[in-house]
Amino acid sequence: MRVSSISTVVALFAALVSSQRLTKPPLQQNLDNLPPGFYNNLKPTTSTRTAFQAGYIPSDCKNIATREGFNPADIQTWNIKYSDCSTPWIFCYHKNSNGPLNDLVDRFGRLPVHTRQFNRHIVSLPATNGHAYNDGGNLVFFGTTLSSINVHIHEAAHSLDLLGAFYPDKPLSSSTKWINEYNLDSAVPDPYAQTNQVENVAQNTVVTTYERNVPGGFFGLNPDANKIFHQYATVDTEQRNADPASLLVPGGVCTRRLANSNPVTITGTATAQAAAAPNVALPAGLATIKGASFNTNSSCNFG
């Protein structure tokens, strides 16, 4: 696979990125004009759901909930099987989330399957302010962000970047090519993209997803979009050259997945083990995506 050294690269880059604020002006004040186009053109994928084995929870979900101050016993865990993949995604939904599980399933299911497959677990937690982050391929939504198509695309874009989905630059956000193309432009998409290059690549991925899927595209929506042309074109070229090609366009079926985290008991005691732990292994024939350790919590803050 082409991602053999990405764990080392991501670890080194993560220590540096938070201080690298960008100085180019924003093209727009936000990307809030994009969801209507997304909802009209990124259609939901049909799905079925079954409850996860009672008494168990994926270890990543338990660790995230505990770290964020929540009781894992309040997490409702679901197997969500979309029609375009042979194995389900495991969703971890807090019972007091600020939106319905249906929204979480719908928004994630609108992402192209070749984007979706680079994400492990989908987590929703309650909060008074909306924010989200990506923890090593786990998408963690707080407050009402679980219902935002923009935020789903943005957080999944971190997986594409930091898990090496784009080709040939892995991660794209820390590559010489990306910096060179960024330097040719006079703006970034919005103020959030100014945070650092990781967030800039993610916001440019939102722009590119719109351009590739919505008639008229982003460049028809904003007459000044050429100010970010080289950034858009780089994301577009790299997603088209990826394996599988055209990560940001719907179609096809999942070809590989991140391995699920191991199931553990919710309570940490033997009382939940009357039933055997569920088998969460990927099915034969579905390749495993090499994981990496990263967390965008310090810079992802929608609200």
PDB file of C-alpha atoms in Angstrom:
ATOM      1  CA  MET A   1       0.000   0.000   0.000  1.00  0.00           C
ATOM      2  CA  ARG A   2       1.077   3.575  -0.581  1.00  0.00           C
ATOM      3  CA  VAL A   3       0.588   4.638   3.074  1.00  0.00           C
ATOM      4  CA  SER A   4       3.374   2.678   4.739  1.00  0.00           C
ATOM      5  CA  SER A   5       5.026   5.654   6.451  1.00  0.00           C
ATOM      6  CA  ILE A   6       1.981   7.819   7.080  1.00  0.00           C
ATOM      7  CA  SER A   7       1.728   7.141  10.832  1.00  0.00           C
ATOM      8  CA  THR A   8       5.152   8.666  11.386  1.00  0.00           C
ATOM      9  CA  VAL A   9       4.416  11.598   9.108  1.00  0.00           C
ATOM     10  CA  VAL A  10       1.103  12.370  10.792  1.00  0.00           C
ATOM     11  CA  ALA A  11       2.605  12.206  14.281  1.00  0.00           C
ATOM     12  CA  LEU A  12       5.388  14.630  13.394  1.00  0.00           C
ATOM     13  CA  PHE A  13       3.087  16.997  11.561  1.00  0.00           C
ATOM     14  CA  ALA A  14       0.425  17.103  14.283  1.00  0.00           C
ATOM     15  CA  ALA A  15       2.916  18.596  16.726  1.00  0.00           C
ATOM     16  CA  LEU A  16       3.589  21.524  14.399  1.00  0.00           C
ATOM     17  CA  VAL A  17       0.335  22.353  12.691  1.00  0.00           C
ATOM     18  CA  SER A  18      -1.536  24.163  15.479  1.00  0.00           C
ATOM     19  CA  SER A  19       0.720  27.212  15.368  1.00  0.00           C
ATOM     20  CA  GLN A  20       0.700  27.594  11.594  1.00  0.00           C
ATOM     21  CA  ARG A  21      -2.159  30.063  11.156  1.00  0.00           C
ATOM     22  CA  LEU A  22      -2.690  31.199   7.583  1.00  0.00           C
ATOM     23  CA  THR A  23      -2.691  34.860   6.599  1.00  0.00           C
ATOM     24  CA  LYS A  24      -4.492  34.838   3.238  1.00  0.00           C
ATOM     25  CA  PRO A  25      -7.947  36.491   3.431  1.00  0.00           C
ATOM     26  CA  PRO A  26     -11.142  34.428   3.344  1.00  0.00           C
ATOM     27  CA  LEU A  27     -13.103  34.218   0.101  1.00  0.00           C
ATOM     28  CA  GLN A  28     -16.412  33.925   1.994  1.00  0.00           C
ATOM     29  CA  GLN A  29     -17.425  34.494   5.602  1.00  0.00           C
ATOM     30  CA  ASN A  30     -18.518  30.854   5.814  1.00  0.00           C
ATOM     31  CA  LEU A  31     -19.655  27.986   3.587  1.00  0.00           C
ATOM     32  CA  ASP A  32     -23.258  28.114   4.772  1.00  0.00           C
ATOM     33  CA  ASN A  33     -24.510  28.669   1.204  1.00  0.00           C
ATOM     34  CA  LEU A  34     -23.494  25.137   0.197  1.00  0.00           C
ATOM     35  CA  PRO A  35     -25.914  22.751   2.027  1.00  0.00           C
ATOM     36  CA  PRO A  36     -28.906  23.253  -0.332  1.00  0.00           C
ATOM     37  CA  GLY A  37     -26.781  22.094  -3.251  1.00  0.00           C
ATOM     38  CA  PHE A  38     -25.450  19.175  -1.260  1.00  0.00           C
ATOM     39  CA  TYR A  39     -28.899  18.008  -0.148  1.00  0.00           C
ATOM     40  CA  ASN A  40     -30.254  18.226  -3.701  1.00  0.00           C
ATOM     41  CA  ASN A  41     -27.380  16.333  -5.297  1.00  0.00           C
ATOM     42  CA  LEU A  42     -25.756  14.040  -2.713  1.00  0.00           C
ATOM     43  CA  LYS A  43     -28.612  11.602  -2.261  1.00  0.00           C
ATOM     44  CA  PRO A  44     -28.946   9.539   0.934  1.00  0.00           C
ATOM     45  CA  THR A  45     -27.808   5.925   0.744  1.00  0.00           C
ATOM     46  CA  THR A  46     -30.378   3.363   1.819  1.00  0.00           C
ATOM     47  CA  SER A  47     -29.479   1.626   5.061  1.00  0.00           C
ATOM     48  CA  THR A  48     -30.638  -0.820   7.685  1.00  0.00           C
ATOM     49  CA  ARG A  49     -29.820  -0.788  11.379  1.00  0.00           C
ATOM     50  CA  THR A  50     -29.462  -3.355  14.112  1.00  0.00           C
ATOM     51  CA  ALA A  51     -28.554  -2.858  17.746  1.00  0.00           C
ATOM     52  CA  PHE A  52     -24.990  -3.699  18.768  1.00  0.00           C
ATOM     53  CA  GLN A  53     -24.540  -6.623  21.142  1.00  0.00           C
ATOM     54  CA  ALA A  54     -26.060  -5.650  24.511  1.00  0.00           C
ATOM     55  CA  GLY A  55     -23.470  -4.900  27.186  1.00  0.00           C
ATOM     56  CA  TYR A  56     -20.697  -4.106  24.695  1.00  0.00           C
ATOM     57  CA  ILE A  57     -19.371  -0.978  23.027  1.00  0.00           C
ATOM     58  CA  PRO A  58     -16.452  -0.373  20.623  1.00  0.00           C
ATOM     59  CA  SER A  59     -13.363   0.522  22.654  1.00  0.00           C
ATOM     60  CA  ASP A  60     -12.806   3.750  20.692  1.00  0.00           C
ATOM     61  CA  CYS A  61     -16.353   4.901  21.464  1.00  0.00           C
ATOM     62  CA  LYS A  62     -15.943   4.080  25.150  1.00  0.00           C
ATOM     63  CA  ASN A  63     -12.635   5.928  25.316  1.00  0.00           C
ATOM     64  CA  ILE A  64     -14.021   9.010  23.536  1.00  0.00           C
ATOM     65  CA  ALA A  65     -17.147   9.144  25.720  1.00  0.00           C
ATOM     66  CA  THR A  66     -15.133   8.746  28.923  1.00  0.00           C
ATOM     67  CA  ARG A  67     -12.550  11.326  27.868  1.00  0.00           C
ATOM     68  CA  GLU A  68     -15.343  13.820  27.120  1.00  0.00           C
ATOM     69  CA  GLY A  69     -16.964  13.267  30.524  1.00  0.00           C
ATOM     70  CA  PHE A  70     -19.870  11.014  29.509  1.00  0.00           C
ATOM     71  CA  ASN A  71     -21.020   7.697  30.900  1.00  0.00           C
ATOM     72  CA  PRO A  72     -20.542   4.957  28.279  1.00  0.00           C
ATOM     73  CA  ALA A  73     -23.753   3.367  29.575  1.00  0.00           C
ATOM     74  CA  ASP A  74     -25.630   6.289  27.991  1.00  0.00           C
ATOM     75  CA  ILE A  75     -24.264   5.487  24.535  1.00  0.00           C
ATOM     76  CA  GLN A  76     -26.632   3.651  22.191  1.00  0.00           C
ATOM     77  CA  THR A  77     -24.548   1.610  19.759  1.00  0.00           C
ATOM     78  CA  TRP A  78     -25.861   0.650  16.339  1.00  0.00           C
ATOM     79  CA  ASN A  79     -24.699  -1.301  13.305  1.00  0.00           C
ATOM     80  CA  ILE A  80     -25.627   0.824  10.300  1.00  0.00           C
ATOM     81  CA  LYS A  81     -25.350  -1.127   7.062  1.00  0.00           C
ATOM     82  CA  TYR A  82     -25.494   0.965   3.909  1.00  0.00           C
ATOM     83  CA  SER A  83     -26.475  -0.705   0.655  1.00  0.00           C
ATOM     84  CA  ASP A  84     -23.122   0.096  -0.978  1.00  0.00           C
ATOM     85  CA  CYS A  85     -20.906  -1.720   1.529  1.00  0.00           C
ATOM     86  CA  SER A  86     -20.718  -5.355   2.609  1.00  0.00           C
ATOM     87  CA  THR A  87     -20.159  -4.525   6.280  1.00  0.00           C
ATOM     88  CA  PRO A  88     -21.799  -1.981   8.600  1.00  0.00           C
ATOM     89  CA  TRP A  89     -20.367   1.111  10.230  1.00  0.00           C
ATOM     90  CA  ILE A  90     -20.736   1.204  14.014  1.00  0.00           C
ATOM     91  CA  PHE A  91     -22.469   4.364  15.254  1.00  0.00           C
ATOM     92  CA  CYS A  92     -22.194   5.442  18.905  1.00  0.00           C
ATOM     93  CA  TYR A  93     -25.093   7.762  19.717  1.00  0.00           C
ATOM     94  CA  HIS A  94     -25.570   9.365  23.134  1.00  0.00           C
ATOM     95  CA  LYS A  95     -29.179   9.113  24.265  1.00  0.00           C
ATOM     96  CA  ASN A  96     -29.292  12.910  24.887  1.00  0.00           C
ATOM     97  CA  SER A  97     -27.787  13.939  21.551  1.00  0.00           C
ATOM     98  CA  ASN A  98     -29.005  17.239  20.122  1.00  0.00           C
ATOM     99  CA  GLY A  99     -30.591  15.660  17.072  1.00  0.00           C
ATOM    100  CA  PRO A 100     -32.063  12.350  15.949  1.00  0.00           C
ATOM    101  CA  LEU A 101     -30.046   9.287  15.029  1.00  0.00           C
ATOM    102  CA  ASN A 102     -31.795   9.457  11.655  1.00  0.00           C
ATOM    103  CA  ASP A 103     -29.961  12.725  10.895  1.00  0.00           C
ATOM    104  CA  LEU A 104     -26.593  11.184  11.733  1.00  0.00           C
ATOM    105  CA  VAL A 105     -27.298   8.173   9.504  1.00  0.00           C
ATOM    106  CA  ASP A 106     -28.653  10.330   6.685  1.00  0.00           C
ATOM    107  CA  ARG A 107     -25.804  12.875   6.598  1.00  0.00           C
ATOM    108  CA  PHE A 108     -23.001  10.308   6.770  1.00  0.00           C
ATOM    109  CA  GLY A 109     -24.812   8.223   4.158  1.00  0.00           C
ATOM    110  CA  ARG A 110     -24.828  11.133   1.719  1.00  0.00           C
ATOM    111  CA  LEU A 111     -21.043  11.105   1.567  1.00  0.00           C
ATOM    112  CA  PRO A 112     -19.634   9.188  -1.408  1.00  0.00           C
ATOM    113  CA  VAL A 113     -18.837   5.636  -0.358  1.00  0.00           C
ATOM    114  CA  HIS A 114     -15.140   6.034  -1.206  1.00  0.00           C
ATOM    115  CA  THR A 115     -15.029   8.948   1.233  1.00  0.00           C
ATOM    116  CA  ARG A 116     -17.068   7.077   3.847  1.00  0.00           C
ATOM    117  CA  GLN A 117     -14.798   4.040   3.834  1.00  0.00           C
ATOM    118  CA  PHE A 118     -11.900   5.999   5.348  1.00  0.00           C
ATOM    119  CA  ASN A 119     -13.873   6.572   8.572  1.00  0.00           C
ATOM    120  CA  ARG A 120     -14.259   4.101  11.447  1.00  0.00           C
ATOM    121  CA  HIS A 121     -16.919   4.949  14.059  1.00  0.00           C
ATOM    122  CA  ILE A 122     -19.450   7.799  14.029  1.00  0.00           C
ATOM    123  CA  VAL A 123     -20.003   9.338  17.477  1.00  0.00           C
ATOM    124  CA  SER A 124     -22.641  11.834  18.627  1.00  0.00           C
ATOM    125  CA  LEU A 125     -22.481  13.550  22.033  1.00  0.00           C
ATOM    126  CA  PRO A 126     -24.675  16.287  23.524  1.00  0.00           C
ATOM    127  CA  ALA A 127     -23.353  19.842  23.908  1.00  0.00           C
ATOM    128  CA  THR A 128     -24.650  23.383  24.182  1.00  0.00           C
ATOM    129  CA  ASN A 129     -22.245  24.540  21.472  1.00  0.00           C
ATOM    130  CA  GLY A 130     -21.754  22.774  18.176  1.00  0.00           C
ATOM    131  CA  HIS A 131     -18.321  21.452  17.344  1.00  0.00           C
ATOM    132  CA  ALA A 132     -16.762  18.302  15.939  1.00  0.00           C
ATOM    133  CA  TYR A 133     -13.400  16.646  15.466  1.00  0.00           C
ATOM    134  CA  ASN A 134     -11.718  13.636  13.917  1.00  0.00           C
ATOM    135  CA  ASP A 135      -9.909  11.220  16.210  1.00  0.00           C
ATOM    136  CA  GLY A 136      -7.849   8.833  14.096  1.00  0.00           C
ATOM    137  CA  GLY A 137     -10.719   8.265  11.673  1.00  0.00           C
ATOM    138  CA  ASN A 138     -13.512   8.375  14.275  1.00  0.00           C
ATOM    139  CA  LEU A 139     -15.883  11.278  13.544  1.00  0.00           C
ATOM    140  CA  VAL A 140     -17.037  12.918  16.785  1.00  0.00           C
ATOM    141  CA  PHE A 141     -19.994  15.325  16.619  1.00  0.00           C
ATOM    142  CA  PHE A 142     -21.193  17.557  19.464  1.00  0.00           C
ATOM    143  CA  GLY A 143     -24.476  19.424  19.670  1.00  0.00           C
ATOM    144  CA  THR A 144     -26.318  20.025  16.423  1.00  0.00           C
ATOM    145  CA  THR A 145     -23.309  19.370  14.162  1.00  0.00           C
ATOM    146  CA  LEU A 146     -24.530  15.771  13.766  1.00  0.00           C
ATOM    147  CA  SER A 147     -27.145  17.224  11.374  1.00  0.00           C
ATOM    148  CA  SER A 148     -24.757  19.355   9.279  1.00  0.00           C
ATOM    149  CA  ILE A 149     -23.734  18.001   5.877  1.00  0.00           C
ATOM    150  CA  ASN A 150     -20.885  20.535   5.707  1.00  0.00           C
ATOM    151  CA  VAL A 151     -19.422  19.282   8.989  1.00  0.00           C
ATOM    152  CA  HIS A 152     -19.702  15.639   7.935  1.00  0.00           C
ATOM    153  CA  ILE A 153     -17.786  16.367   4.725  1.00  0.00           C
ATOM    154  CA  HIS A 154     -15.211  18.473   6.591  1.00  0.00           C
ATOM    155  CA  GLU A 155     -14.498  15.876   9.267  1.00  0.00           C
ATOM    156  CA  ALA A 156     -14.375  13.020   6.752  1.00  0.00           C
ATOM    157  CA  ALA A 157     -11.943  15.143   4.715  1.00  0.00           C
ATOM    158  CA  HIS A 158      -9.458  14.946   7.595  1.00  0.00           C
ATOM    159  CA  SER A 159      -9.492  11.162   7.202  1.00  0.00           C
ATOM    160  CA  LEU A 160      -8.842  11.437   3.470  1.00  0.00           C
ATOM    161  CA  ASP A 161      -5.937  13.790   4.113  1.00  0.00           C
ATOM    162  CA  LEU A 162      -4.331  12.288   7.218  1.00  0.00           C
ATOM    163  CA  LEU A 163      -4.931   8.615   6.404  1.00  0.00           C
ATOM    164  CA  GLY A 164      -3.401   8.981   2.966  1.00  0.00           C
ATOM    165  CA  ALA A 165      -6.417   8.616   0.668  1.00  0.00           C
ATOM    166  CA  PHE A 166      -5.308  11.409  -1.646  1.00  0.00           C
ATOM    167  CA  TYR A 167      -2.626  10.548  -4.203  1.00  0.00           C
ATOM    168  CA  PRO A 168       0.292  11.020  -4.555  1.00  0.00           C
ATOM    169  CA  ASP A 169       0.779  13.423  -1.615  1.00  0.00           C
ATOM    170  CA  LYS A 170       0.301  11.824   1.815  1.00  0.00           C
ATOM    171  CA  PRO A 171      -0.717  13.705   3.879  1.00  0.00           C
ATOM    172  CA  LEU A 172      -1.710  16.347   1.346  1.00  0.00           C
ATOM    173  CA  SER A 173      -1.853  19.173   3.912  1.00  0.00           C
ATOM    174  CA  SER A 174       1.841  18.918   4.813  1.00  0.00           C
ATOM    175  CA  SER A 175       3.163  18.242   1.307  1.00  0.00           C
ATOM    176  CA  THR A 176       5.433  20.540  -0.651  1.00  0.00           C
ATOM    177  CA  LYS A 177       3.002  20.375  -3.556  1.00  0.00           C
ATOM    178  CA  TRP A 178       0.131  21.670  -1.422  1.00  0.00           C
ATOM    179  CA  ILE A 179       2.165  24.561  -0.030  1.00  0.00           C
ATOM    180  CA  ASN A 180       3.385  25.514  -3.500  1.00  0.00           C
ATOM    181  CA  GLU A 181      -0.156  25.536  -4.906  1.00  0.00           C
ATOM    182  CA  TYR A 182      -1.487  27.412  -1.870  1.00  0.00           C
ATOM    183  CA  ASN A 183       1.163  30.073  -2.471  1.00  0.00           C
ATOM    184  CA  LEU A 184      -0.215  30.664  -5.981  1.00  0.00           C
ATOM    185  CA  ASP A 185      -3.625  31.675  -4.635  1.00  0.00           C
ATOM    186  CA  SER A 186      -4.695  34.945  -3.031  1.00  0.00           C
ATOM    187  CA  ALA A 187      -7.348  33.610  -0.630  1.00  0.00           C
ATOM    188  CA  VAL A 188      -8.625  30.623   1.341  1.00  0.00           C
ATOM    189  CA  PRO A 189     -12.266  29.473   1.331  1.00  0.00           C
ATOM    190  CA  ASP A 190     -13.385  31.005   4.642  1.00  0.00           C
ATOM    191  CA  PRO A 191     -12.096  32.127   8.074  1.00  0.00           C
ATOM    192  CA  TYR A 192     -12.117  28.541   9.343  1.00  0.00           C
ATOM    193  CA  ALA A 193      -9.655  27.580   6.614  1.00  0.00           C
ATOM    194  CA  GLN A 194      -7.248  30.177   8.037  1.00  0.00           C
ATOM    195  CA  THR A 195      -6.750  28.013  11.156  1.00  0.00           C
ATOM    196  CA  ASN A 196      -3.952  25.921   9.602  1.00  0.00           C
ATOM    197  CA  GLN A 197      -3.279  23.849   6.503  1.00  0.00           C
ATOM    198  CA  VAL A 198      -5.060  20.761   7.875  1.00  0.00           C
ATOM    199  CA  GLU A 199      -8.282  22.754   8.255  1.00  0.00           C
ATOM    200  CA  ASN A 200      -7.624  24.511   4.943  1.00  0.00           C
ATOM    201  CA  VAL A 201      -7.403  21.203   3.081  1.00  0.00           C
ATOM    202  CA  ALA A 202     -10.621  20.083   4.788  1.00  0.00           C
ATOM    203  CA  GLN A 203     -12.513  23.230   3.772  1.00  0.00           C
ATOM    204  CA  ASN A 204     -11.132  23.005   0.242  1.00  0.00           C
ATOM    205  CA  THR A 205     -12.404  19.420   0.190  1.00  0.00           C
ATOM    206  CA  VAL A 206     -15.879  20.735   1.042  1.00  0.00           C
ATOM    207  CA  VAL A 207     -15.525  23.190  -1.869  1.00  0.00           C
ATOM    208  CA  THR A 208     -14.288  20.465  -4.211  1.00  0.00           C
ATOM    209  CA  THR A 209     -17.115  18.114  -3.234  1.00  0.00           C
ATOM    210  CA  TYR A 210     -19.565  20.879  -4.143  1.00  0.00           C
ATOM    211  CA  GLU A 211     -17.813  21.649  -7.437  1.00  0.00           C
ATOM    212  CA  ARG A 212     -17.779  17.975  -8.454  1.00  0.00           C
ATOM    213  CA  ASN A 213     -21.410  17.177  -7.581  1.00  0.00           C
ATOM    214  CA  VAL A 214     -23.596  20.291  -7.820  1.00  0.00           C
ATOM    215  CA  PRO A 215     -24.611  21.694 -11.235  1.00  0.00           C
ATOM    216  CA  GLY A 216     -22.937  25.074 -11.731  1.00  0.00           C
ATOM    217  CA  GLY A 217     -20.465  24.177  -9.003  1.00  0.00           C
ATOM    218  CA  PHE A 218     -18.732  26.412  -6.511  1.00  0.00           C
ATOM    219  CA  PHE A 219     -17.156  28.442  -9.279  1.00  0.00           C
ATOM    220  CA  GLY A 220     -20.625  29.296 -10.573  1.00  0.00           C
ATOM    221  CA  LEU A 221     -21.712  30.262  -7.074  1.00  0.00           C
ATOM    222  CA  ASN A 222     -18.878  32.689  -6.290  1.00  0.00           C
ATOM    223  CA  PRO A 223     -17.485  34.932  -9.067  1.00  0.00           C
ATOM    224  CA  ASP A 224     -14.212  35.346  -7.136  1.00  0.00           C
ATOM    225  CA  ALA A 225     -13.605  31.597  -6.727  1.00  0.00           C
ATOM    226  CA  ASN A 226     -10.503  31.756  -8.943  1.00  0.00           C
ATOM    227  CA  LYS A 227      -8.743  33.221  -5.902  1.00  0.00           C
ATOM    228  CA  ILE A 228      -8.621  29.652  -4.508  1.00  0.00           C
ATOM    229  CA  PHE A 229      -8.319  27.866  -7.859  1.00  0.00           C
ATOM    230  CA  HIS A 230      -4.943  26.190  -7.269  1.00  0.00           C
ATOM    231  CA  GLN A 231      -6.020  24.782  -3.896  1.00  0.00           C
ATOM    232  CA  TYR A 232      -9.275  23.450  -5.355  1.00  0.00           C
ATOM    233  CA  ALA A 233      -7.502  22.021  -8.411  1.00  0.00           C
ATOM    234  CA  THR A 234      -4.951  20.228  -6.240  1.00  0.00           C
ATOM    235  CA  VAL A 235      -7.606  18.546  -4.097  1.00  0.00           C
ATOM    236  CA  ASP A 236      -9.558  17.667  -7.231  1.00  0.00           C
ATOM    237  CA  THR A 237      -6.552  16.172  -9.026  1.00  0.00           C
ATOM    238  CA  GLU A 238      -5.491  14.142  -6.008  1.00  0.00           C
ATOM    239  CA  GLN A 239      -8.972  12.766  -5.346  1.00  0.00           C
ATOM    240  CA  ARG A 240      -9.309  11.781  -9.028  1.00  0.00           C
ATOM    241  CA  ASN A 241      -5.923  10.029  -8.978  1.00  0.00           C
ATOM    242  CA  ALA A 242      -6.679   8.149  -5.747  1.00  0.00           C
ATOM    243  CA  ASP A 243      -7.308   4.436  -5.428  1.00  0.00           C
ATOM    244  CA  PRO A 244     -10.216   4.058  -5.914  1.00  0.00           C
ATOM    245  CA  ALA A 245     -10.485   7.042  -8.235  1.00  0.00           C
ATOM    246  CA  SER A 246     -12.857   9.962  -7.657  1.00  0.00           C
ATOM    247  CA  LEU A 247     -13.134   9.797  -3.870  1.00  0.00           C
ATOM    248  CA  LEU A 248     -15.547  12.744  -3.785  1.00  0.00           C
ATOM    249  CA  VAL A 249     -18.054  11.483  -6.363  1.00  0.00           C
ATOM    250  CA  PRO A 250     -20.836   9.004  -5.505  1.00  0.00           C
ATOM    251  CA  GLY A 251     -20.876   5.569  -7.090  1.00  0.00           C
ATOM    252  CA  GLY A 252     -19.413   2.111  -6.674  1.00  0.00           C
ATOM    253  CA  VAL A 253     -19.077   0.106  -3.486  1.00  0.00           C
ATOM    254  CA  CYS A 254     -16.652   0.104  -0.588  1.00  0.00           C
ATOM    255  CA  THR A 255     -13.366  -1.579  -1.454  1.00  0.00           C
ATOM    256  CA  ARG A 256     -11.574  -1.298   1.887  1.00  0.00           C
ATOM    257  CA  ARG A 257     -12.274  -0.059   5.403  1.00  0.00           C
ATOM    258  CA  LEU A 258     -10.593   0.999   8.606  1.00  0.00           C
ATOM    259  CA  ALA A 259     -10.665  -1.896  11.052  1.00  0.00           C
ATOM    260  CA  ASN A 260     -13.276  -1.524  13.788  1.00  0.00           C
ATOM    261  CA  SER A 261     -12.017  -1.041  17.318  1.00  0.00           C
ATOM    262  CA  ASN A 262     -12.367  -4.050  19.587  1.00  0.00           C
ATOM    263  CA  PRO A 263     -15.650  -4.439  21.483  1.00  0.00           C
ATOM    264  CA  VAL A 264     -15.352  -4.061  25.260  1.00  0.00           C
ATOM    265  CA  THR A 265     -17.863  -4.301  28.077  1.00  0.00           C
ATOM    266  CA  ILE A 266     -19.640  -1.075  28.898  1.00  0.00           C
ATOM    267  CA  THR A 267     -19.151  -1.504  32.641  1.00  0.00           C
ATOM    268  CA  GLY A 268     -15.684  -3.016  32.557  1.00  0.00           C
ATOM    269  CA  THR A 269     -16.903  -5.999  34.585  1.00  0.00           C
ATOM    270  CA  ALA A 270     -17.794  -9.581  33.700  1.00  0.00           C
ATOM    271  CA  THR A 271     -21.532  -9.019  34.279  1.00  0.00           C
ATOM    272  CA  ALA A 272     -22.081  -8.017  30.665  1.00  0.00           C
ATOM    273  CA  GLN A 273     -20.416 -11.129  29.301  1.00  0.00           C
ATOM    274  CA  ALA A 274     -23.372 -13.500  29.437  1.00  0.00           C
ATOM    275  CA  ALA A 275     -23.400 -13.119  25.664  1.00  0.00           C
ATOM    276  CA  ALA A 276     -20.226 -13.420  23.646  1.00  0.00           C
ATOM    277  CA  ALA A 277     -18.566 -10.277  22.360  1.00  0.00           C
ATOM    278  CA  PRO A 278     -19.692  -9.408  18.830  1.00  0.00           C
ATOM    279  CA  ASN A 279     -17.464 -10.202  15.887  1.00  0.00           C
ATOM    280  CA  VAL A 280     -16.494  -6.862  14.326  1.00  0.00           C
ATOM    281  CA  ALA A 281     -13.820  -8.155  11.954  1.00  0.00           C
ATOM    282  CA  LEU A 282     -13.982  -6.971   8.367  1.00  0.00           C
ATOM    283  CA  PRO A 283     -15.261  -9.616   5.951  1.00  0.00           C
ATOM    284  CA  ALA A 284     -12.917 -11.534   3.706  1.00  0.00           C
ATOM    285  CA  GLY A 285     -12.176  -9.697   0.495  1.00  0.00           C
ATOM    286  CA  LEU A 286     -12.440  -6.228   2.027  1.00  0.00           C
ATOM    287  CA  ALA A 287      -8.976  -4.730   2.412  1.00  0.00           C
ATOM    288  CA  THR A 288      -7.947  -2.965   5.618  1.00  0.00           C
ATOM    289  CA  ILE A 289      -6.882   0.686   5.520  1.00  0.00           C
ATOM    290  CA  LYS A 290      -3.725   1.381   7.514  1.00  0.00           C
ATOM    291  CA  GLY A 291      -4.595   3.478  10.554  1.00  0.00           C
ATOM    292  CA  ALA A 292      -2.808   6.477  12.013  1.00  0.00           C
ATOM    293  CA  SER A 293      -2.914   8.367  15.295  1.00  0.00           C
ATOM    294  CA  PHE A 294      -4.131  11.970  15.046  1.00  0.00           C
ATOM    295  CA  ASN A 295      -6.716  14.211  16.665  1.00  0.00           C
ATOM    296  CA  THR A 296      -8.046  17.501  15.255  1.00  0.00           C
ATOM    297  CA  ASN A 297      -9.845  18.529  18.443  1.00  0.00           C
ATOM    298  CA  SER A 298      -7.585  21.533  19.057  1.00  0.00           C
ATOM    299  CA  SER A 299      -8.461  23.118  15.713  1.00  0.00           C
ATOM    300  CA  CYS A 300     -11.922  21.765  14.786  1.00  0.00           C
ATOM    301  CA  ASN A 301     -14.469  24.031  16.470  1.00  0.00           C
ATOM    302  CA  PHE A 302     -17.680  24.695  14.604  1.00  0.00           C
ATOM    303  CA  GLY A 303     -20.086  26.956  16.418  1.00  0.00           C
TER     304      GLY A 303
END
